[in-house]
Amino acid sequence: MARKLDVIIFGASGFTGKYAVLESIKLLADMRWGIAGRSQNKLQNVLKEIGDKANTDLSHVPIVLADVDNQDSLNKMARDARVIVNCCGPYRLYGEPVLKACLAERTHHVDVSGEPQFLEGMQLKYHEAAKEKGIYMISACGFDSIPADMGTVFLEQQFDGVVNSVESYIVSKQKGRRELGAIHYGTWASAVHAIANMDEVGQIRRKLFEKKLPDVKPKLKERPTLHRSDNGNKWSLPFQGADRSCVARTQRFFFETENKRPLQMRAYISFGGIAEVIAVSFVGAVFWLMVKTNFGRRMLLNHPRIFSLGMVSHEGPSDEAMNNTEFALYFEGRGWEEKLASPEDNYTTPPNKVIRTKVAGTNPGYGATCVALVLCAKTILKESDKMPLSGGYLTPGAAFAKTNLIDELCKNGFKFEVLSQSKL
């Protein structure tokens, strides 16, 4: 069936959606794309606002009206497009109806969810159905978790051997004057709902991962909660985002489909100094305590600026602050030059090779996120012949490992590089 549009950006009037529209002007220049949401006026205002910002007339961009509370409208939206770029979160609350619409209409779907319950719960529910329908549903296509997942894929591609373990460290810095409100409220709300329902993850995983992975050795031990990184000697903490679980699902997919030995991964985040660590730890502790009760969740959602010490706002960061923010993920992978006959076999000697790689860019939360998101949608349309199976609910690493996504990211603000390789 011919579709009116190649891509529809749903939730285009939201904070992330607006920046997806901005990036689409360049990245989807050779495609037919439109925007969708509940309000005609808001969507028209987005086209005017982003058009003025990009000095481009967007008045010709089609507008589709669709509402998460109206399944028929979502189905009609999905019927009009080859892929839906879903920017409407929190996905725990609003994501599933869009997936159902895409399944009903055989439409591909990408989003920027970093909520483990949504990511793994929807895989459990819809992976087989998506395969049967021949469509790709790819979540975590933003800063959670393109740099970590595709960065791990890149590291393995460069290793020439067998990787046993990977550690990653996120580092970010802001040039110029630091401003408050650098995190948009939508990101905060997603975290509130995700952490409040973390207990569900264990139940989902027991059903999703019934088959055990090989017991690979040596085990990658977790570092102390507070420690200094080997890279840059910066104070670091375990990273609480979706990166590690996303990489683990990618590795499981490779084991199950390619009989590849799964690597182990630990993710950390580094800070500028001990004062920043204390501030983040304090906010985190308050957050974890309050999110466990209905009253606490209401307070967190109604007064985000207070409980985040000013880090969260409904307005989100300014363009200047976003463009002045740089990020880097530093990876260290250890493994062996020699390959074994079976992924179930264990080496009798310690790892004898190490590789260090880096993924870097600017504006991680929204600019880089939207570049990655839109490029994921474009890659599905351009390179589905290089993607696995006939469809399914997949991680970015599983879906795009054999495509040119990393090359396209590098052409649009990302940098993937090998820092060093050596024998141990």
XYZ file of C-alpha atoms in Angstrom:
424
model
C 0.000 0.000 0.000
C 1.385 3.411 -0.976
C 1.805 5.804 1.936
C 1.280 9.554 1.787
C 4.437 10.226 3.807
C 7.720 8.512 4.559
C 7.998 9.876 8.124
C 5.601 11.444 10.623
C 6.953 13.072 13.798
C 4.352 12.454 16.505
C 4.394 14.768 19.519
C 5.989 17.496 17.399
C 4.797 20.327 19.632
C 6.682 18.957 22.660
C 10.215 19.984 23.592
C 11.936 16.979 22.003
C 9.497 16.965 19.102
C 10.383 20.524 18.116
C 14.055 19.649 17.875
C 13.208 16.531 15.859
C 11.419 18.849 13.422
C 14.479 21.108 13.306
C 16.829 18.222 12.508
C 14.425 16.782 9.937
C 14.770 19.857 7.717
C 18.259 18.678 6.791
C 18.167 14.943 7.480
C 14.861 14.237 5.707
C 15.347 16.708 2.860
C 15.002 13.901 0.304
C 11.904 12.414 1.943
C 8.234 13.242 2.415
C 7.680 14.036 6.072
C 5.026 15.575 8.262
C 4.203 16.291 11.901
C 1.429 15.108 14.186
C -0.163 15.942 17.519
C -3.414 16.947 19.172
C -3.592 20.665 18.370
C -3.639 22.167 14.877
C -2.714 25.590 16.265
C 0.240 24.295 18.281
C 1.550 22.331 15.314
C 1.242 25.359 13.031
C 3.113 27.417 15.621
C 5.885 24.805 15.713
C 6.321 25.015 11.950
C 6.472 28.807 12.171
C 8.880 28.804 15.161
C 11.247 26.186 13.756
C 10.992 27.614 10.249
C 12.054 31.034 11.546
C 14.896 29.473 13.527
C 16.154 27.588 10.452
C 15.327 30.404 8.012
C 13.203 27.913 6.064
C 9.562 28.019 4.994
C 7.856 25.005 6.578
C 4.285 26.012 5.774
C 4.090 23.178 3.220
C 4.837 20.459 5.832
C 1.705 18.291 6.275
C -0.036 18.310 9.651
C -1.786 15.201 10.965
C -4.086 15.352 13.992
C -3.671 12.414 16.362
C -4.273 11.903 20.075
C -3.057 9.113 22.376
C -6.569 9.020 23.859
C -8.098 8.312 20.430
C -6.863 5.000 18.999
C -8.608 5.542 15.660
C -6.702 8.790 15.158
C -3.413 7.013 15.910
C -4.267 4.244 13.449
C -5.040 6.809 10.752
C -1.721 8.553 11.444
C 0.176 5.263 11.192
C -1.674 4.400 7.975
C -0.320 7.588 6.359
C 3.389 6.936 7.064
C 6.105 4.348 6.516
C 7.685 5.126 9.919
C 6.457 6.993 13.002
C 9.013 9.014 14.968
C 7.386 9.013 18.404
C 8.393 11.941 20.642
C 5.378 11.690 22.964
C 6.469 10.659 26.465
C 6.546 9.581 29.215
C 6.335 6.388 27.193
C 5.069 4.390 30.144
C 1.923 6.525 29.999
C 1.601 7.302 26.296
C 3.801 4.916 24.325
C 1.832 1.694 23.954
C -1.174 3.051 21.996
C 1.226 4.310 19.313
C 2.886 0.891 19.103
C -0.526 -0.739 18.721
C -1.371 1.641 15.883
C 1.897 0.879 14.109
C 1.292 -2.862 14.434
C -2.244 -2.542 13.109
C -1.087 -0.567 10.074
C 2.292 -2.293 9.482
C 4.256 0.899 10.128
C 7.801 1.090 11.494
C 8.326 2.913 14.802
C 11.230 4.651 16.570
C 11.310 6.532 19.873
C 13.661 7.949 22.506
C 12.416 6.054 25.552
C 14.963 5.391 28.278
C 12.470 3.684 30.590
C 13.500 0.036 31.201
C 9.980 -1.164 32.005
C 8.686 0.232 28.724
C 11.645 -0.971 26.671
C 11.611 -4.529 27.965
C 7.881 -4.792 28.593
C 7.054 -3.780 25.027
C 9.683 -6.183 23.666
C 8.037 -8.981 25.640
C 4.599 -8.027 24.331
C 5.228 -7.058 20.730
C 8.499 -8.520 19.383
C 6.932 -11.594 17.804
C 3.976 -9.613 16.461
C 6.317 -7.050 14.877
C 8.333 -9.856 13.236
C 5.136 -11.362 11.872
C 3.995 -7.991 10.502
C 7.427 -7.286 8.990
C 7.974 -3.996 10.830
C 10.803 -2.665 12.986
C 10.090 -1.128 16.394
C 13.277 0.442 17.748
C 13.300 2.205 21.116
C 16.132 4.010 22.960
C 17.139 5.888 19.787
C 18.315 9.021 21.632
C 21.089 9.763 24.117
C 19.585 6.755 25.889
C 21.116 4.669 24.359
C 22.622 5.312 20.909
C 26.097 6.407 22.144
C 26.401 3.463 24.547
C 24.810 0.764 22.384
C 26.269 1.781 19.011
C 29.506 2.730 20.799
C 29.807 -0.840 22.077
C 29.046 -2.163 18.590
C 31.784 0.118 17.207
C 34.282 -1.069 19.831
C 33.655 -4.706 18.948
C 33.956 -3.985 15.231
C 37.388 -2.435 15.816
C 38.708 -5.059 18.237
C 39.709 -7.956 15.948
C 39.264 -10.666 18.536
C 36.751 -11.506 21.278
C 35.676 -8.807 23.748
C 35.003 -10.056 27.270
C 34.056 -6.825 29.024
C 33.382 -3.141 28.427
C 33.294 -0.243 30.873
C 31.888 3.123 29.791
C 32.162 6.548 31.393
C 29.918 9.483 30.445
C 31.522 12.913 30.733
C 29.811 16.207 29.910
C 30.910 19.810 30.155
C 29.300 23.139 29.471
C 31.234 26.038 28.043
C 30.462 29.559 29.192
C 27.960 30.464 31.879
C 26.154 27.532 33.471
C 22.400 27.981 33.712
C 19.719 26.316 35.785
C 16.866 24.340 34.259
C 19.118 22.364 31.906
C 16.820 19.299 32.088
C 13.338 19.515 30.582
C 10.348 18.518 32.718
C 9.410 15.676 30.338
C 12.732 13.945 31.040
C 12.168 14.338 34.796
C 8.597 12.986 34.596
C 9.788 9.952 32.637
C 12.379 9.233 35.337
C 9.771 9.568 38.108
C 7.457 7.015 36.494
C 10.288 4.670 35.534
C 11.922 4.506 38.956
C 8.581 4.341 40.777
C 7.857 1.108 38.947
C 11.301 -0.496 38.904
C 9.928 -3.526 40.730
C 8.184 -4.546 37.508
C 11.487 -4.968 35.662
C 12.424 -8.193 37.462
C 9.111 -9.822 36.581
C 9.392 -8.747 32.952
C 12.967 -10.049 32.645
C 12.098 -13.459 34.056
C 9.580 -13.878 31.223
C 11.614 -12.127 28.515
C 14.916 -13.878 29.216
C 13.888 -17.436 30.045
C 16.970 -18.843 28.338
C 20.178 -18.261 30.313
C 23.234 -16.761 28.660
C 26.622 -18.542 28.840
C 28.494 -18.060 32.111
C 31.344 -16.024 30.611
C 34.528 -15.491 32.609
C 36.382 -13.640 33.994
C 33.490 -11.728 35.546
C 33.483 -7.952 35.204
C 33.327 -6.692 38.787
C 31.408 -3.562 39.657
C 33.590 -0.711 40.856
C 32.958 1.013 44.227
C 29.923 3.277 44.156
C 32.140 6.379 44.401
C 35.486 6.035 42.670
C 37.910 7.846 40.439
C 37.865 6.865 36.778
C 40.958 5.517 35.056
C 40.239 8.007 32.294
C 40.901 11.537 33.552
C 40.902 10.549 37.246
C 37.387 12.008 37.696
C 34.990 11.238 40.530
C 32.435 8.772 39.170
C 29.227 6.952 40.090
C 27.268 4.092 38.495
C 25.096 5.429 35.666
C 21.417 4.771 36.406
C 20.114 5.157 32.837
C 19.088 2.486 30.346
C 22.541 2.059 28.754
C 23.612 -1.136 30.496
C 20.284 -2.925 30.061
C 20.123 -1.848 26.412
C 23.628 -3.170 25.682
C 22.778 -6.413 27.498
C 19.708 -6.945 25.302
C 21.792 -6.291 22.195
C 24.363 -8.839 23.328
C 21.660 -11.395 24.035
C 20.257 -10.839 20.540
C 23.672 -11.442 18.948
C 24.113 -14.628 20.986
C 20.684 -15.958 20.042
C 20.847 -15.041 16.344
C 24.581 -15.222 15.525
C 25.933 -17.523 18.253
C 28.263 -14.726 19.400
C 29.854 -14.754 22.851
C 28.068 -12.011 24.859
C 30.254 -9.359 26.453
C 29.712 -7.902 29.937
C 29.188 -4.173 30.405
C 29.230 -1.655 33.258
C 28.235 1.992 32.819
C 29.393 4.946 34.922
C 29.104 8.732 34.890
C 31.925 11.127 35.781
C 31.694 14.582 37.344
C 33.721 17.788 37.435
C 34.431 17.628 41.153
C 33.360 16.254 44.502
C 30.893 19.135 45.083
C 28.978 18.133 41.959
C 28.975 14.505 43.105
C 27.537 15.524 46.485
C 24.809 17.663 44.869
C 23.796 14.931 42.415
C 23.879 12.276 45.152
C 21.689 14.436 47.404
C 19.101 14.986 44.668
C 19.249 11.278 43.823
C 18.719 10.206 47.423
C 15.747 12.544 47.879
C 14.338 11.389 44.547
C 14.610 7.677 45.433
C 12.935 8.202 48.805
C 10.066 10.321 47.480
C 9.332 8.306 44.363
C 8.240 5.318 46.472
C 4.998 6.980 47.653
C 2.068 8.553 45.831
C 2.494 11.763 47.825
C 6.199 11.896 47.067
C 5.625 11.366 43.350
C 3.062 14.167 43.266
C 5.536 16.497 44.964
C 8.306 15.560 42.522
C 6.024 16.095 39.523
C 4.456 19.313 40.797
C 7.642 20.954 42.092
C 10.490 19.704 39.913
C 12.633 22.827 40.234
C 12.698 22.597 44.026
C 13.516 18.902 44.305
C 16.119 18.988 41.531
C 17.890 22.009 43.063
C 16.988 24.016 39.974
C 18.242 21.484 37.415
C 14.742 20.813 35.986
C 12.311 23.272 34.410
C 9.198 23.222 32.232
C 10.944 25.538 29.765
C 14.013 23.341 29.341
C 17.503 24.586 28.513
C 18.120 27.529 26.212
C 19.555 27.017 22.728
C 22.792 28.636 23.891
C 23.158 26.276 26.847
C 22.403 23.215 24.722
C 24.859 24.188 22.008
C 27.532 24.871 24.625
C 27.182 21.416 26.181
C 29.575 18.729 24.983
C 29.510 15.041 25.869
C 31.826 12.083 25.523
C 31.516 8.396 26.337
C 34.857 6.725 26.992
C 34.947 2.964 26.527
C 37.520 0.398 27.610
C 37.154 -3.098 26.240
C 39.220 -6.096 27.303
C 39.384 -9.473 25.632
C 41.470 -11.908 23.624
C 43.063 -11.881 20.204
C 42.235 -15.572 19.776
C 38.722 -16.878 19.133
C 37.247 -20.040 20.643
C 35.156 -22.597 18.793
C 31.992 -21.972 20.824
C 30.602 -19.005 22.769
C 29.883 -21.453 25.588
C 33.617 -22.188 25.994
C 35.721 -20.283 28.508
C 39.272 -19.035 28.096
C 41.961 -20.532 30.330
C 44.098 -17.369 30.244
C 43.314 -13.777 31.297
C 42.394 -11.203 28.604
C 45.462 -10.275 26.569
C 44.251 -7.219 24.657
C 42.691 -3.843 25.489
C 41.025 -1.222 23.305
C 39.932 2.298 24.247
C 37.356 4.133 22.170
C 35.293 7.292 22.390
C 31.908 8.582 21.200
C 31.477 12.361 21.399
C 29.176 15.168 20.318
C 27.274 18.251 21.458
C 23.874 18.886 23.037
C 23.323 15.324 24.287
C 19.844 15.700 25.725
C 18.047 17.133 22.740
C 20.196 17.982 19.696
C 22.225 14.760 19.486
C 19.183 12.828 20.648
C 17.047 14.127 17.785
C 19.784 13.672 15.183
C 20.114 10.036 16.243
C 16.337 9.542 16.368
C 15.688 10.903 12.884
C 18.669 9.015 11.429
C 17.331 5.767 12.909
C 14.027 6.324 11.101
C 15.850 7.143 7.867
C 18.082 4.080 8.179
C 15.067 1.779 8.448
C 13.711 3.205 5.206
C 17.037 3.233 3.347
C 18.801 0.107 4.645
C 16.234 -2.423 5.803
C 18.060 -5.005 3.663
C 20.995 -4.749 6.098
C 18.828 -5.155 9.184
C 18.171 -8.499 10.930
C 15.158 -10.790 10.712
C 12.105 -9.430 8.927
C 11.238 -7.049 11.747
C 10.810 -7.069 15.507
C 11.091 -4.960 18.648
C 14.864 -4.430 18.811
C 17.578 -2.368 20.416
C 19.505 0.079 18.218
C 22.631 -2.088 18.378
C 20.744 -5.202 17.306
C 18.898 -3.367 14.542
C 21.628 -1.195 13.054
C 24.951 -3.006 13.641
C 25.364 -3.877 9.958
C 23.975 -0.609 8.533
C 25.740 2.679 7.872
C 24.142 4.382 10.901
C 27.491 5.074 12.610
C 28.835 6.685 9.416
C 25.699 8.826 9.140
C 25.975 9.871 12.788
C 29.589 10.915 12.143
C 28.454 13.086 9.221
C 26.001 14.854 11.534
C 27.821 15.908 14.676
C 28.887 12.647 16.331
C 32.435 11.338 16.487
C 33.315 7.650 16.896
C 37.034 7.011 17.274
C 39.611 4.504 18.487
C 41.906 6.091 21.070
C 44.326 3.195 21.519
C 44.829 -0.551 21.259
C 47.485 -2.587 23.010
C 48.407 -6.007 24.331
C 48.131 -6.734 28.039
